[in-house]
Coordinates of N, CA, C and O in Angstrom, one line a residue:
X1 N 12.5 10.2 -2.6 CA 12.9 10.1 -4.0 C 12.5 11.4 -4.7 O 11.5 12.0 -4.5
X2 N 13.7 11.8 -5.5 CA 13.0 13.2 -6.4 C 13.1 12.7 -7.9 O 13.6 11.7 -8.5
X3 N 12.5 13.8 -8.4 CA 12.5 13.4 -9.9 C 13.6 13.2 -10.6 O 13.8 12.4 -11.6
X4 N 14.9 14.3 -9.9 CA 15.7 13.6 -10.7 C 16.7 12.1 -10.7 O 17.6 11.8 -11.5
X5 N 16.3 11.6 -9.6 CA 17.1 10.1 -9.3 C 15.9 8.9 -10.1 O 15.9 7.8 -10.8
X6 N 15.2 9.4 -9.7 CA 13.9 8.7 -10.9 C 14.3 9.1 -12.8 O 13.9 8.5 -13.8
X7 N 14.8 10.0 -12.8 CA 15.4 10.3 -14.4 C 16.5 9.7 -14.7 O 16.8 9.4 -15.8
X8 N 17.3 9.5 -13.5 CA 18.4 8.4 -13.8 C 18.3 7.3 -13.5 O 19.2 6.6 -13.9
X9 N 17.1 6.7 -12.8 CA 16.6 5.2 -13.3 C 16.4 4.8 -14.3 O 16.6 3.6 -14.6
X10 N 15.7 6.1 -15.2 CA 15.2 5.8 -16.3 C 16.2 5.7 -17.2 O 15.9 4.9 -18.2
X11 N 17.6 6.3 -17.1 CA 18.3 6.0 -17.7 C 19.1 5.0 -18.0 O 19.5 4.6 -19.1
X12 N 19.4 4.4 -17.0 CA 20.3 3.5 -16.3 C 19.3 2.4 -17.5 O 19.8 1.7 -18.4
X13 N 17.6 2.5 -17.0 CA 17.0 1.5 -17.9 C 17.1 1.5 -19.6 O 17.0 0.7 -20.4
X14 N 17.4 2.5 -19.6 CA 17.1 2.4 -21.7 C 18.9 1.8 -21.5 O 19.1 0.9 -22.3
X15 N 19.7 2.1 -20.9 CA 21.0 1.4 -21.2 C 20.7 0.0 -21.2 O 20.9 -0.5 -22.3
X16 N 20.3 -0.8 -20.2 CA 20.2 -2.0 -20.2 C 19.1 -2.7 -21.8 O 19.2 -3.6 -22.7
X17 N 18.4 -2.0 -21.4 CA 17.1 -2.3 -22.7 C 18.0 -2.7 -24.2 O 17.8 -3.6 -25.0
X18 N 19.6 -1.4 -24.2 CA 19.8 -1.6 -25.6 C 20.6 -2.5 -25.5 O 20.9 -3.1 -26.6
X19 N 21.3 -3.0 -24.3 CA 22.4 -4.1 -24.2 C 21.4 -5.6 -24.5 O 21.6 -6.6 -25.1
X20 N 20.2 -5.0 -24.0 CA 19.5 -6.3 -24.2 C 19.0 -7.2 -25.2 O 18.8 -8.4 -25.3
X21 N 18.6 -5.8 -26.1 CA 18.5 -5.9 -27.6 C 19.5 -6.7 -28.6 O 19.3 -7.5 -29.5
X22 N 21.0 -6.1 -27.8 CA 22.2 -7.3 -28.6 C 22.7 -8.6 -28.1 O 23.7 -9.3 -28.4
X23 N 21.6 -8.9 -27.0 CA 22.0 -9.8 -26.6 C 20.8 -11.3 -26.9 O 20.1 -11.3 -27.9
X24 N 20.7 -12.4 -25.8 CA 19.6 -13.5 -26.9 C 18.8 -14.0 -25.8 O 18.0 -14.9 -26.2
X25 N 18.8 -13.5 -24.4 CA 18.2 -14.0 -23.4 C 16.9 -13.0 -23.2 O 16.1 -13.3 -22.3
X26 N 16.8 -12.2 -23.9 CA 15.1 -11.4 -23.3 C 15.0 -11.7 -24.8 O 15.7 -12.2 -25.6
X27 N 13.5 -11.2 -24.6 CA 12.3 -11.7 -25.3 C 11.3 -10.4 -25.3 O 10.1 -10.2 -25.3
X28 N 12.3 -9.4 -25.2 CA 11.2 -8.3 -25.1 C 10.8 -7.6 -23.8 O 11.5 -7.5 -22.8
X29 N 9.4 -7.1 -24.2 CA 8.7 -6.6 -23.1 C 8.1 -8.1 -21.9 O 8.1 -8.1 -20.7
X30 N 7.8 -9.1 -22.9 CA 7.2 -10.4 -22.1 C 8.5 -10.9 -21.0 O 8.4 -11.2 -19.8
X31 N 9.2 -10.9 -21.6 CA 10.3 -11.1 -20.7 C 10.3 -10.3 -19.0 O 10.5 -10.8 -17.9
X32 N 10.1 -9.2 -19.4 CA 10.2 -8.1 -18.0 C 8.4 -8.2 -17.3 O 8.1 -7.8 -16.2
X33 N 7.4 -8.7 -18.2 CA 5.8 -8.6 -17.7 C 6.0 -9.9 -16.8 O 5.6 -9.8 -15.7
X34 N 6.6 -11.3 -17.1 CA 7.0 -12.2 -16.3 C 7.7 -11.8 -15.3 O 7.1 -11.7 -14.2
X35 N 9.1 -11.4 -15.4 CA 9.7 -11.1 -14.3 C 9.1 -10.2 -13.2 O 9.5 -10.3 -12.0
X36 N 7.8 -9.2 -13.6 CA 6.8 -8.7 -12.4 C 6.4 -9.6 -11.4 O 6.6 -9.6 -10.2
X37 N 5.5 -10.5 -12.4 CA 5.0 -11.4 -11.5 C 6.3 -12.3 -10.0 O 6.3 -12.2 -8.8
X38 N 7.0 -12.7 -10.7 CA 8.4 -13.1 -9.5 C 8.6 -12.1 -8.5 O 8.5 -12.5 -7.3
X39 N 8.8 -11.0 -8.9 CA 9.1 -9.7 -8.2 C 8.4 -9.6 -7.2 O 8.7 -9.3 -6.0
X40 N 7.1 -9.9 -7.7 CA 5.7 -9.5 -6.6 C 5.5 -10.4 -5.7 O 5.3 -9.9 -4.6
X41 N 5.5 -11.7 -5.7 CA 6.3 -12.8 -5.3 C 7.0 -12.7 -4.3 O 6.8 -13.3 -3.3
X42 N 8.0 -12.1 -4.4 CA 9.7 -12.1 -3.6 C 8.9 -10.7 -2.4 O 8.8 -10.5 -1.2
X43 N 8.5 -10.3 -3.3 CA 7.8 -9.0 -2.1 C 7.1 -9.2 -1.0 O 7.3 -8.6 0.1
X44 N 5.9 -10.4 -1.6 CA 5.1 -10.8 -0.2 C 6.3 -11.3 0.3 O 6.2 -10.5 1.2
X45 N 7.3 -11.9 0.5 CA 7.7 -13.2 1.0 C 8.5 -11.7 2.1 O 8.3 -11.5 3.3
X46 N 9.0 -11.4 1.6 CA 9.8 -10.4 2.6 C 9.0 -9.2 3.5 O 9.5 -8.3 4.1
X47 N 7.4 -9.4 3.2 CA 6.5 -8.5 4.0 C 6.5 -9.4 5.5 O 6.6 -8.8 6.6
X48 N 6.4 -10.3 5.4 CA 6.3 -10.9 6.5 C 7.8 -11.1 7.2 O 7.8 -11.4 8.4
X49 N 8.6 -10.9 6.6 CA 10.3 -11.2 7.1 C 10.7 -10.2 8.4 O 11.3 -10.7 9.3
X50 N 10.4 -9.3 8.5 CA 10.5 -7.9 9.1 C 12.0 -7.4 8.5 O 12.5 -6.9 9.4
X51 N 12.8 -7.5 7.6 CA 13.9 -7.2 7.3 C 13.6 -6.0 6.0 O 13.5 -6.0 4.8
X52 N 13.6 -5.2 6.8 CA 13.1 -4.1 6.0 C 14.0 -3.4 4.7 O 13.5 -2.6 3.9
X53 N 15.0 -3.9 4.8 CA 16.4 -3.7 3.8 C 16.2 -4.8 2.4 O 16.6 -4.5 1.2
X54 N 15.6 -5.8 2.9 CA 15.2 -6.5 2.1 C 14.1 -6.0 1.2 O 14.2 -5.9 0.0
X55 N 12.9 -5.8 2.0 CA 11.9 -5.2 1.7 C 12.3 -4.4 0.2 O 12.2 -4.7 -1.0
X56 N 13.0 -3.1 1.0 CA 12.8 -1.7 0.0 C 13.9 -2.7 -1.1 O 13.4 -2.7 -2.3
X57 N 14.7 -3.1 -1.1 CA 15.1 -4.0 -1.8 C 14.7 -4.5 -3.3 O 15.2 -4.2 -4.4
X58 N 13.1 -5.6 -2.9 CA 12.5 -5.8 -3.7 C 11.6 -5.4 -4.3 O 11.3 -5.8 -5.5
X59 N 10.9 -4.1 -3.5 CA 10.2 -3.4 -4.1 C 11.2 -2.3 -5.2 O 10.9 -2.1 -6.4
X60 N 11.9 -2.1 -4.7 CA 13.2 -1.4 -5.7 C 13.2 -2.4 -7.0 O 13.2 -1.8 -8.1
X61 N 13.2 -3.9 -7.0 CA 13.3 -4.8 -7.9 C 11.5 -4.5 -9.0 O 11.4 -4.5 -10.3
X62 N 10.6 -4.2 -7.9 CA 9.4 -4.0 -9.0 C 9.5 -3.2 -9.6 O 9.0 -3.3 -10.7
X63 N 10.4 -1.7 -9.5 CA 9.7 -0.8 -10.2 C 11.2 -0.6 -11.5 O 11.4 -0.1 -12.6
X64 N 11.7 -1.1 -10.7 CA 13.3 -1.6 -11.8 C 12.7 -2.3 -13.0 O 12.8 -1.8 -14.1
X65 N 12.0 -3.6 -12.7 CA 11.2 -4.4 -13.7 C 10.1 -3.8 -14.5 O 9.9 -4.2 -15.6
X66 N 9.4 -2.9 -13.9 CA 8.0 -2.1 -14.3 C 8.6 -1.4 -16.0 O 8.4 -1.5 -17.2
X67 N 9.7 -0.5 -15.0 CA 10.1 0.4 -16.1 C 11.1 -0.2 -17.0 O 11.3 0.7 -17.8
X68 N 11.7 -1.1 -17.4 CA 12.6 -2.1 -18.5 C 10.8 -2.5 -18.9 O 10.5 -2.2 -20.1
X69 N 10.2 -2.8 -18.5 CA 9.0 -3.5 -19.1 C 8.3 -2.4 -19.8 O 7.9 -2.7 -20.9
X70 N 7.8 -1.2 -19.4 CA 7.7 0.1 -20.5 C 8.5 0.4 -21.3 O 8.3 0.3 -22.5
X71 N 9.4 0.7 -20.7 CA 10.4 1.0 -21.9 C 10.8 -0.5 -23.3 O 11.0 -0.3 -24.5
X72 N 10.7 -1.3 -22.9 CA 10.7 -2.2 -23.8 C 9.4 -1.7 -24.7 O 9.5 -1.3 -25.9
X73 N 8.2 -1.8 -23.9 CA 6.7 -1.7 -25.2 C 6.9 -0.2 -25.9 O 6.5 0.2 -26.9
X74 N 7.7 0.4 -25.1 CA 8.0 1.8 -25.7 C 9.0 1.7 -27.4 O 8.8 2.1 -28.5
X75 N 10.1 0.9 -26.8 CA 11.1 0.5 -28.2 C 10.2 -0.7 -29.0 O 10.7 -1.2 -30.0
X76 N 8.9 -1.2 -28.6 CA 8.3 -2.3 -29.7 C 7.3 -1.6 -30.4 O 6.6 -2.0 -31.3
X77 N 7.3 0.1 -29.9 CA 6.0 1.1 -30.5 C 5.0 0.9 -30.1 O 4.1 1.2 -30.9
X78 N 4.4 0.3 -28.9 CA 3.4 0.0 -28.4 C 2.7 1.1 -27.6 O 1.5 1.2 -27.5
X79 N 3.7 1.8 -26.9 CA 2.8 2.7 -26.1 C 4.4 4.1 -25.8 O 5.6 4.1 -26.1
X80 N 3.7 4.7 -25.2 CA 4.9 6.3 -25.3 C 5.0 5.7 -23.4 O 4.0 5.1 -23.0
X81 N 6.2 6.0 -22.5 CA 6.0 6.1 -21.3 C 6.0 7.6 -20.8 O 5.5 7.9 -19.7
X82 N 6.6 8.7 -21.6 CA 5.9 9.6 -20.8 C 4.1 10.2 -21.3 O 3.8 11.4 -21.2
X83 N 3.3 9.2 -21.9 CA 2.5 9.0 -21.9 C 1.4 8.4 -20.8 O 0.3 8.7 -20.5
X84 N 2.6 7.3 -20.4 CA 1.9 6.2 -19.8 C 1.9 6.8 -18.2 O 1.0 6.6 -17.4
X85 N 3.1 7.7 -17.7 CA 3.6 8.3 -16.9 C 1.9 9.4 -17.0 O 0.8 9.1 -16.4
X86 N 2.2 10.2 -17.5 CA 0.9 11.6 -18.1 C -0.4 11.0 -17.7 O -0.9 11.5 -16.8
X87 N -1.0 9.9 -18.3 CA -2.1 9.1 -18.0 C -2.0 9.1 -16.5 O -2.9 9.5 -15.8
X88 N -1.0 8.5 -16.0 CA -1.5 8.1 -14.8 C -1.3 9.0 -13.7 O -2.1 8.6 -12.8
X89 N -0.7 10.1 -13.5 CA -1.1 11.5 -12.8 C -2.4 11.6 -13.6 O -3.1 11.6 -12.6
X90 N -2.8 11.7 -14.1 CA -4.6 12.6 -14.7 C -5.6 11.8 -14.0 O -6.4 12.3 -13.3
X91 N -5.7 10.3 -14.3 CA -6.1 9.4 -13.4 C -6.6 9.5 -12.4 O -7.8 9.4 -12.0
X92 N -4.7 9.7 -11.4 CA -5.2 9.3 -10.4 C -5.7 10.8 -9.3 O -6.2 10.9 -8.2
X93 N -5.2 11.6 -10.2 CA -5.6 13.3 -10.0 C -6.9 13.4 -9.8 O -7.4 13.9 -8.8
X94 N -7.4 12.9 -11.0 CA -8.5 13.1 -11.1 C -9.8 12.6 -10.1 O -10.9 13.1 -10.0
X95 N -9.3 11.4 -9.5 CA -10.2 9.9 -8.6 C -9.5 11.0 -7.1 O -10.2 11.2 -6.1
X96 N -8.5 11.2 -7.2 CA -8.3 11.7 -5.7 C -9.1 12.9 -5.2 O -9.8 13.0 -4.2
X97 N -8.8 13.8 -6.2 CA -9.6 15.2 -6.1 C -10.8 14.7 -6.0 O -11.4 15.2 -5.1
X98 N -11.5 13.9 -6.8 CA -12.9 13.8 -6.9 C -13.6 13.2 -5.6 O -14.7 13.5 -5.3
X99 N -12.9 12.2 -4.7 CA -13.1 12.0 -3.3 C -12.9 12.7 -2.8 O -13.9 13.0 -2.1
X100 N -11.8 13.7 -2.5 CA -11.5 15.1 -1.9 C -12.6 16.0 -1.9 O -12.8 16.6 -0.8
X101 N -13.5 16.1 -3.1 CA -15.1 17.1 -3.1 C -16.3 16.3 -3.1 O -17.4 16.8 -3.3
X102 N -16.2 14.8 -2.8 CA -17.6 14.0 -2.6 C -17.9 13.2 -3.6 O -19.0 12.6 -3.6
X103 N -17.2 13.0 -4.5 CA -17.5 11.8 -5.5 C -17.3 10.7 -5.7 O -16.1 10.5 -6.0
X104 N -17.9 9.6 -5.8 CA -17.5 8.6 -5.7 C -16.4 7.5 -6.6 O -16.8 6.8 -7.5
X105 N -15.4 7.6 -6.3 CA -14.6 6.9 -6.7 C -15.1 5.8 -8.2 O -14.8 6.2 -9.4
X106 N -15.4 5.3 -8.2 CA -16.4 4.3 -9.1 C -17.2 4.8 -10.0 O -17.5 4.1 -10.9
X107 N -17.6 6.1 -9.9 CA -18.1 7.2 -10.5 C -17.5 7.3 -11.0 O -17.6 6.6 -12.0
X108 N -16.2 7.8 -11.0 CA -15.1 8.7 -11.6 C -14.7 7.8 -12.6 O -14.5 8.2 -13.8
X109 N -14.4 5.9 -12.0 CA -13.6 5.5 -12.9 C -14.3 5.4 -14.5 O -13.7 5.5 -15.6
X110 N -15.6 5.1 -14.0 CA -16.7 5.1 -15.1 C -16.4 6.0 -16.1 O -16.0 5.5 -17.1
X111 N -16.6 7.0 -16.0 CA -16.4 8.3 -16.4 C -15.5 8.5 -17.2 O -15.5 8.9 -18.4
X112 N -14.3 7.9 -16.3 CA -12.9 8.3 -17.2 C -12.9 7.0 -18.2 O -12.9 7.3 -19.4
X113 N -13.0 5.8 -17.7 CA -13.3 4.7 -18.8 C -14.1 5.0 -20.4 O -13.8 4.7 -21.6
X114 N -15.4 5.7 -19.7 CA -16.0 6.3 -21.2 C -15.1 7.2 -22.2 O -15.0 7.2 -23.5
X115 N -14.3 8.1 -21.4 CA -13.4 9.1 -22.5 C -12.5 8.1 -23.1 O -12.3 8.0 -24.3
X116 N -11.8 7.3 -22.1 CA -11.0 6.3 -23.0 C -11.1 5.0 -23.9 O -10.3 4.4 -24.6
X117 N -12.4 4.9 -23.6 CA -12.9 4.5 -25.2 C -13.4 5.1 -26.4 O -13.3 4.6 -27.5
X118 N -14.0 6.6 -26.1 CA -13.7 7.7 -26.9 C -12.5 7.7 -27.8 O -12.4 7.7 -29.0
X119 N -11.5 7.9 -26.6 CA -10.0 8.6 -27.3 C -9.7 6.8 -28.5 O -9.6 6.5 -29.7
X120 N -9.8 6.1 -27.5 CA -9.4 4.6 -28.3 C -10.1 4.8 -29.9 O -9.5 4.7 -30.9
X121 N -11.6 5.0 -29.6 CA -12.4 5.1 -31.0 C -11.6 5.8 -32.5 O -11.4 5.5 -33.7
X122 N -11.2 6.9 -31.4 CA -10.7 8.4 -32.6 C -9.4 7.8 -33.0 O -9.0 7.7 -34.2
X123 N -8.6 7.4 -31.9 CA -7.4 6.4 -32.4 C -7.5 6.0 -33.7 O -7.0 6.5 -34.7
X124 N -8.4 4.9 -33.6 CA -8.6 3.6 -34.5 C -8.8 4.4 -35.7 O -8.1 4.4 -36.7
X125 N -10.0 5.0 -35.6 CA -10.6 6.0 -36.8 C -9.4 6.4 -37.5 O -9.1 6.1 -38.7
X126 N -8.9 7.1 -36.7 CA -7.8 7.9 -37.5 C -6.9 6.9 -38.3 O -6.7 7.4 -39.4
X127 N -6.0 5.3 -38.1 CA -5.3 5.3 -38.2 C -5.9 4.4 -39.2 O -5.2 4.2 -40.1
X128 N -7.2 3.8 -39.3 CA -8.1 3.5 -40.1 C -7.9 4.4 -41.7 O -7.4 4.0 -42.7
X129 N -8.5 5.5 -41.3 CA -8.0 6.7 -42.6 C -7.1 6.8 -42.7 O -6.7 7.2 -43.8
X130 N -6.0 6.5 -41.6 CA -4.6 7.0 -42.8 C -3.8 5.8 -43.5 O -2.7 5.8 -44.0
X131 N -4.8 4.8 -43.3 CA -4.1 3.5 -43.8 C -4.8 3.6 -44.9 O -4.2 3.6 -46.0
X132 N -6.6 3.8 -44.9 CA -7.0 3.5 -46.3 C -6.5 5.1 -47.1 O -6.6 4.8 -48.3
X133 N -6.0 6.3 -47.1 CA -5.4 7.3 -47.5 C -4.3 6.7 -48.1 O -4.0 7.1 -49.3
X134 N -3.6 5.7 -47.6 CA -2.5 5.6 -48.4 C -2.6 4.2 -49.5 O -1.7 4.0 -50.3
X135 N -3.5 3.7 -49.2 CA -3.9 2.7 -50.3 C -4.2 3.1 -51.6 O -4.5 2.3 -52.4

């Protein structure tokens, strides 16, 4: 896969997302956070199948579902996905390299856990002041 058939996944998804919006059967992001769980589901079931067409199939189905399920919390203003995308190369960059020179994994997560309650803190703070700023 290259990035850009993954940019036209992405697209293909915000089309569906806005058909979905005019339509009365989703429910949002919860809508697509359920449908994972099924997904993952259908996945075991076809690990054991040896039908490997199936397989890439369903796993094609998780990440179909993953991203309608970002992009939904993206259009409810909950989170950015090339955010959520950015976080997760830094992550996992970060935990890989850091085993790559001797560190422990669990170390790392710690570590990074602490800045992200940091960044959370400064979040809150801020949006704290700019709510009481506009009172």
């Amino acid at each position: 896969m290259n990035l850009g058939e993954l940019e036209r996944l992405i697209d293909v998804v915000k089309i569906k997302i806005i058909r979905d919006q005019k339509g009365t059967w989703s429910k949002g992001s919860t809508t697509y956070l359920n449908a994972l769980f099924d997904e993952i589901n259908e996945v075991k079931e076809e690990l054991s199948s040896g039908k490997q067409c199936f397989l890439e199939d369903e796993l094609g189905d998780i990440l179909w579902v993953y991203l309608c399920f970002v992009h939904n919390l993206e259009v409810e203003g909950k989170v950015s996905m090339s955010r959520v995308f950015e976080r997760s190369l830094i992550k996992y960059s970060e935990r890989v390299n850091g085993i790559n020179n001797g560190d422990c994994w669990d170390k790392i997560k710690k570590k990074q856990k602490i800045y992200l309650e940091l960044e959370q803190s400064t979040f809150t703070s801020t949006i704290h002041q700019q709510n009481t700023d506009t009172l």
